[in-house]
CSV table of C-alpha atoms in Angstrom, one decimal:
chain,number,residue,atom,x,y,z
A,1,UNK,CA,0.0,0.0,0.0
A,2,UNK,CA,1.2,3.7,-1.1
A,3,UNK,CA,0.7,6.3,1.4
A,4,UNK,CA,1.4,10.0,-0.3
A,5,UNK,CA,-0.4,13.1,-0.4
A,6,UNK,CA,-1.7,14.7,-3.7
A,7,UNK,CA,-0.9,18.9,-2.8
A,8,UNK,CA,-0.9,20.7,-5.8
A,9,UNK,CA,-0.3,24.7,-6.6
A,10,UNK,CA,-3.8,24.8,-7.7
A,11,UNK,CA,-5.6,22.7,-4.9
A,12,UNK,CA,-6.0,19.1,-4.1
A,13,UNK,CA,-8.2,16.2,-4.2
A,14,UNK,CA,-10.2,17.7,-1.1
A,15,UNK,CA,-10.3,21.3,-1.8
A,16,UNK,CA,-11.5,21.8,-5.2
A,17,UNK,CA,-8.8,24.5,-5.9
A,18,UNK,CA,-10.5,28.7,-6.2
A,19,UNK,CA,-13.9,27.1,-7.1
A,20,UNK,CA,-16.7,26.7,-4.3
A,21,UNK,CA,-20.7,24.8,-4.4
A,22,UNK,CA,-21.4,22.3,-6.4
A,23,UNK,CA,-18.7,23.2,-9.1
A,24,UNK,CA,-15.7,22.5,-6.6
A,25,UNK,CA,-17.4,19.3,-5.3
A,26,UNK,CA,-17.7,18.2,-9.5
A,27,UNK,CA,-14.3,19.1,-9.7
A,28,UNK,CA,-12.9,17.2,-6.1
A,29,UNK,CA,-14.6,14.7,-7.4
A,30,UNK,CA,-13.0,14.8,-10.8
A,31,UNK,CA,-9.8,14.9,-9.7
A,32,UNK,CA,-10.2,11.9,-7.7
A,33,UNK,CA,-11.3,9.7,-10.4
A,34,UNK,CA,-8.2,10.7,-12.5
A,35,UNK,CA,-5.9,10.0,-9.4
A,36,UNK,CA,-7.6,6.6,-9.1
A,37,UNK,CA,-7.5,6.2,-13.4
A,38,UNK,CA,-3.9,7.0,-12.8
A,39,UNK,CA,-2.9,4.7,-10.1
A,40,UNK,CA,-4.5,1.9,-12.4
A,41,UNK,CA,-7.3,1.6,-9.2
A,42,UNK,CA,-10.7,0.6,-9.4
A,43,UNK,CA,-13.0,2.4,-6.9
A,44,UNK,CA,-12.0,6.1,-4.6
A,45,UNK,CA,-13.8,6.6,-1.5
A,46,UNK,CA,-13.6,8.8,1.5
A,47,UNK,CA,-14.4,6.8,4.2
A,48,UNK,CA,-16.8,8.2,6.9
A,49,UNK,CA,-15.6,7.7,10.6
A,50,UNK,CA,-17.9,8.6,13.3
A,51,UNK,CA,-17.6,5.9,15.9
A,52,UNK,CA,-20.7,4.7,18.6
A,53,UNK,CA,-23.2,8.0,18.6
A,54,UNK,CA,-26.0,8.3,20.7
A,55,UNK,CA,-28.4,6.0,20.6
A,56,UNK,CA,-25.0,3.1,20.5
A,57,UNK,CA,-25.1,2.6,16.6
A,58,UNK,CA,-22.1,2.0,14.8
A,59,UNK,CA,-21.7,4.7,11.8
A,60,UNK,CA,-18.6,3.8,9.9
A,61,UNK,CA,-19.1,3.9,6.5
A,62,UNK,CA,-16.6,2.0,4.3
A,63,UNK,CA,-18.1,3.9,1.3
A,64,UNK,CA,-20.2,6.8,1.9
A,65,UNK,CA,-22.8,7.4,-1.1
A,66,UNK,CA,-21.8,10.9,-2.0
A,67,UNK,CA,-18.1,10.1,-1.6
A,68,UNK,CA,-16.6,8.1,-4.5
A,69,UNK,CA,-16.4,6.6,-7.5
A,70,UNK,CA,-15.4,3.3,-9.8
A,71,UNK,CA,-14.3,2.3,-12.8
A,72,UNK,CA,-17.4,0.0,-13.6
A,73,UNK,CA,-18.6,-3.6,-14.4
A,74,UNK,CA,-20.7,-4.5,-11.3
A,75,UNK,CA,-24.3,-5.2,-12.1
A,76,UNK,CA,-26.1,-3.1,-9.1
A,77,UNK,CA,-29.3,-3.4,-9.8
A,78,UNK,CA,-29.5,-7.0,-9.7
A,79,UNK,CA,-27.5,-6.7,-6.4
A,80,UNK,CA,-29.4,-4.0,-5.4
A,81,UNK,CA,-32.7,-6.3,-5.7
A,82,UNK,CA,-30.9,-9.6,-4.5
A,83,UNK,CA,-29.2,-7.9,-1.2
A,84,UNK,CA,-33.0,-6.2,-0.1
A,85,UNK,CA,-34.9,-9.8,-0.2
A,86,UNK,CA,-32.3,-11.0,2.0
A,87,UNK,CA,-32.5,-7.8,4.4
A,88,UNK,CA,-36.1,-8.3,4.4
A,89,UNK,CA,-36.3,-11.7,4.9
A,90,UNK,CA,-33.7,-11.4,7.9
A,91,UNK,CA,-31.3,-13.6,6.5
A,92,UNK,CA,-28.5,-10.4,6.6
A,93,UNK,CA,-26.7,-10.0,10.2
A,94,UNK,CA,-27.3,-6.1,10.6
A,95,UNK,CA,-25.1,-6.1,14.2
A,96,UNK,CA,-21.8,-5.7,14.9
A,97,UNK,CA,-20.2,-7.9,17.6
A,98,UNK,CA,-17.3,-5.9,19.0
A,99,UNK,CA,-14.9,-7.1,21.5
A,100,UNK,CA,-15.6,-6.5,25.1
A,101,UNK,CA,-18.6,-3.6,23.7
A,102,UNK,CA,-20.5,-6.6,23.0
A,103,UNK,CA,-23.5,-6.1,20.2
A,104,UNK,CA,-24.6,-3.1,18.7
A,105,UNK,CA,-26.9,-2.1,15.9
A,106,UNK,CA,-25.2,-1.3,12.1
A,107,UNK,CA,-26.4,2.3,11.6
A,108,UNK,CA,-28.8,2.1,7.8
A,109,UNK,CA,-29.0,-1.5,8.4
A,110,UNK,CA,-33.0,-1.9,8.3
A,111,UNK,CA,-35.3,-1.2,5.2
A,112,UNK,CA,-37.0,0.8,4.9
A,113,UNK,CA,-34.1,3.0,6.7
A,114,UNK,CA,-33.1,6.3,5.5
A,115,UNK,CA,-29.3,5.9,4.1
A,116,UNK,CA,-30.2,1.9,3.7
A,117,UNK,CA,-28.2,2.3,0.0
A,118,UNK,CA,-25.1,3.4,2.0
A,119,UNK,CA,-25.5,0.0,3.7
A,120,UNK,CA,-26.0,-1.9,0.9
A,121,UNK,CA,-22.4,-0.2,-0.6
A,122,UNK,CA,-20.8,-1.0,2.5
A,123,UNK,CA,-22.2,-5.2,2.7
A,124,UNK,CA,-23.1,-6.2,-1.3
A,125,UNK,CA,-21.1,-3.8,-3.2
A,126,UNK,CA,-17.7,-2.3,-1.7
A,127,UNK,CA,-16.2,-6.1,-1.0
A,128,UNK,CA,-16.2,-7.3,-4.5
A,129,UNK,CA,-15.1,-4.0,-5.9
A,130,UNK,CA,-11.9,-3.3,-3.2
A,131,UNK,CA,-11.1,-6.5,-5.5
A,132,UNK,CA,-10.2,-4.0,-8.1
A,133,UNK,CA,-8.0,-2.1,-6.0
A,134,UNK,CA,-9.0,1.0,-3.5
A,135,UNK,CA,-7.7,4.6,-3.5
A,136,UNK,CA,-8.7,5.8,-0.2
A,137,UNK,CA,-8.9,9.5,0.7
A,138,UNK,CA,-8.7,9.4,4.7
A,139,UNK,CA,-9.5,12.8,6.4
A,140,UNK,CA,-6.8,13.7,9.2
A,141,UNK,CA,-9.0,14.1,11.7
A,142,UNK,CA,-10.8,10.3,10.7
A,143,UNK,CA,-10.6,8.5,14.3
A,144,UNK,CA,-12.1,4.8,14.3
A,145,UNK,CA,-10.8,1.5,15.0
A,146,UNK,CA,-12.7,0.2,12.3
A,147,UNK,CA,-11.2,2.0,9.6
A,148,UNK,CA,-7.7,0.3,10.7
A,149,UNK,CA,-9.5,-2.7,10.1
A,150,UNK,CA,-11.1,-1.9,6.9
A,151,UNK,CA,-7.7,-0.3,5.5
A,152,UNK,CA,-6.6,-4.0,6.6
A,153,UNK,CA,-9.0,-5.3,4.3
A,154,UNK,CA,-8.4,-3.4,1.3
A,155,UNK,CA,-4.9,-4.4,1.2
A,156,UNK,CA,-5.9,-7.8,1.6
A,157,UNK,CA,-8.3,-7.6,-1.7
A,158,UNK,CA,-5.3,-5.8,-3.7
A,159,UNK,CA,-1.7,-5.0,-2.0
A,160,UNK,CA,-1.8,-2.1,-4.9
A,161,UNK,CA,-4.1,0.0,-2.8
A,162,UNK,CA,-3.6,3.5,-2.3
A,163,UNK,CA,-4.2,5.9,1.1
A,164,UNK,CA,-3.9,9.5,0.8
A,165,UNK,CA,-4.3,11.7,3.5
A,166,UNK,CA,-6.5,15.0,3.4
A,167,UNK,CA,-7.4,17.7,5.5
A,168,UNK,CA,-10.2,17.1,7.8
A,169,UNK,CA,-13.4,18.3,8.1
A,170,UNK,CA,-12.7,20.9,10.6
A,171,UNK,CA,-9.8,22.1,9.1
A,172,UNK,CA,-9.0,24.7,6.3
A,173,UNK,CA,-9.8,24.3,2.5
A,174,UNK,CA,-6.3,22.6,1.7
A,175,UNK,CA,-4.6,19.3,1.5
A,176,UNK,CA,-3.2,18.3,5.2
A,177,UNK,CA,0.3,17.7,4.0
């Protein structure tokens, strides 16, 4: 796995250089797909680390639905269809056994659930595409146990995996490093 930063004089994978709104999130989002094109990767994502909130769900989010993108060649809609009779026909595990936390709830893991396709990326779809090889843009302030574990993972599915490190959400509108 490559660890690097992408700074660049115009601005950076997170910042979306002088352009603001929708344009610079078009244009983030842009420059992330060529980064992953480039790197010869399959899927970018930013994953989405909150931790245990309030009512003791888990909400770590692998792939989170407005953050990423892929090269192609998975046929969604018949996962899409295949994963929700199994969800509602409880044949899906939608807790998370953690050591010495014992069981808690997957946050998005029930249907009709608001954010239940974020679920279904992070269960049907994101293990068969880190296959293809991830480019991961972590935010510096990410804290979770879970994503050293899922960083484990997608170096599993493909050693040529990718982490680069970018500013986090509380910080300025530049690349961390």
């Amino acid at each position: 796995m490559q660890i690097r930063s992408l700074n660049k004089k115009k601005g950076c994978p997170t910042s979306g250089g002088a352009l603001h709104g929708p344009d610079a999130d078009a244009a983030v989002d842009l420059e992330r797909t060529r980064a992953m094109a480039d790197a010869g990767l399959g899927i970018w994502r930013v994953p989405i680390c909150i931790g245990l909130d309030s009512n003791k769900t888990i909400d770590y989010k692998p792939v989170f639905g407005c953050q990423f993108g892929v090269v192609g060649g998975l046929p969604v809609a018949r996962l899409l269809k295949v994963f929700t009779w199994h969800v509602l026909k409880g044949y899906l595990e939608t807790k998370a056994r953690l050591p010495t936390l014992g069981e808690y709830p997957m946050f998005n893991g029930e249907w009709p659930e608001r954010g239940f396709d974020e679920w279904f990326l992070a269960v049907a779809a994101y293990p068969r595409l880190a296959e293809s090889g991830v480019l991961s843009f972590v935010p510096t302030d990410a804290r979770s146990l879970l994503l050293a574990l899922d960083i484990e993972y997608v170096t599993w599915a493909n050693p040529a995996s990718e982490m680069v490190f970018v500013r986090g959400h509380g910080g300025e509108d530049e690349c961390a490093f």
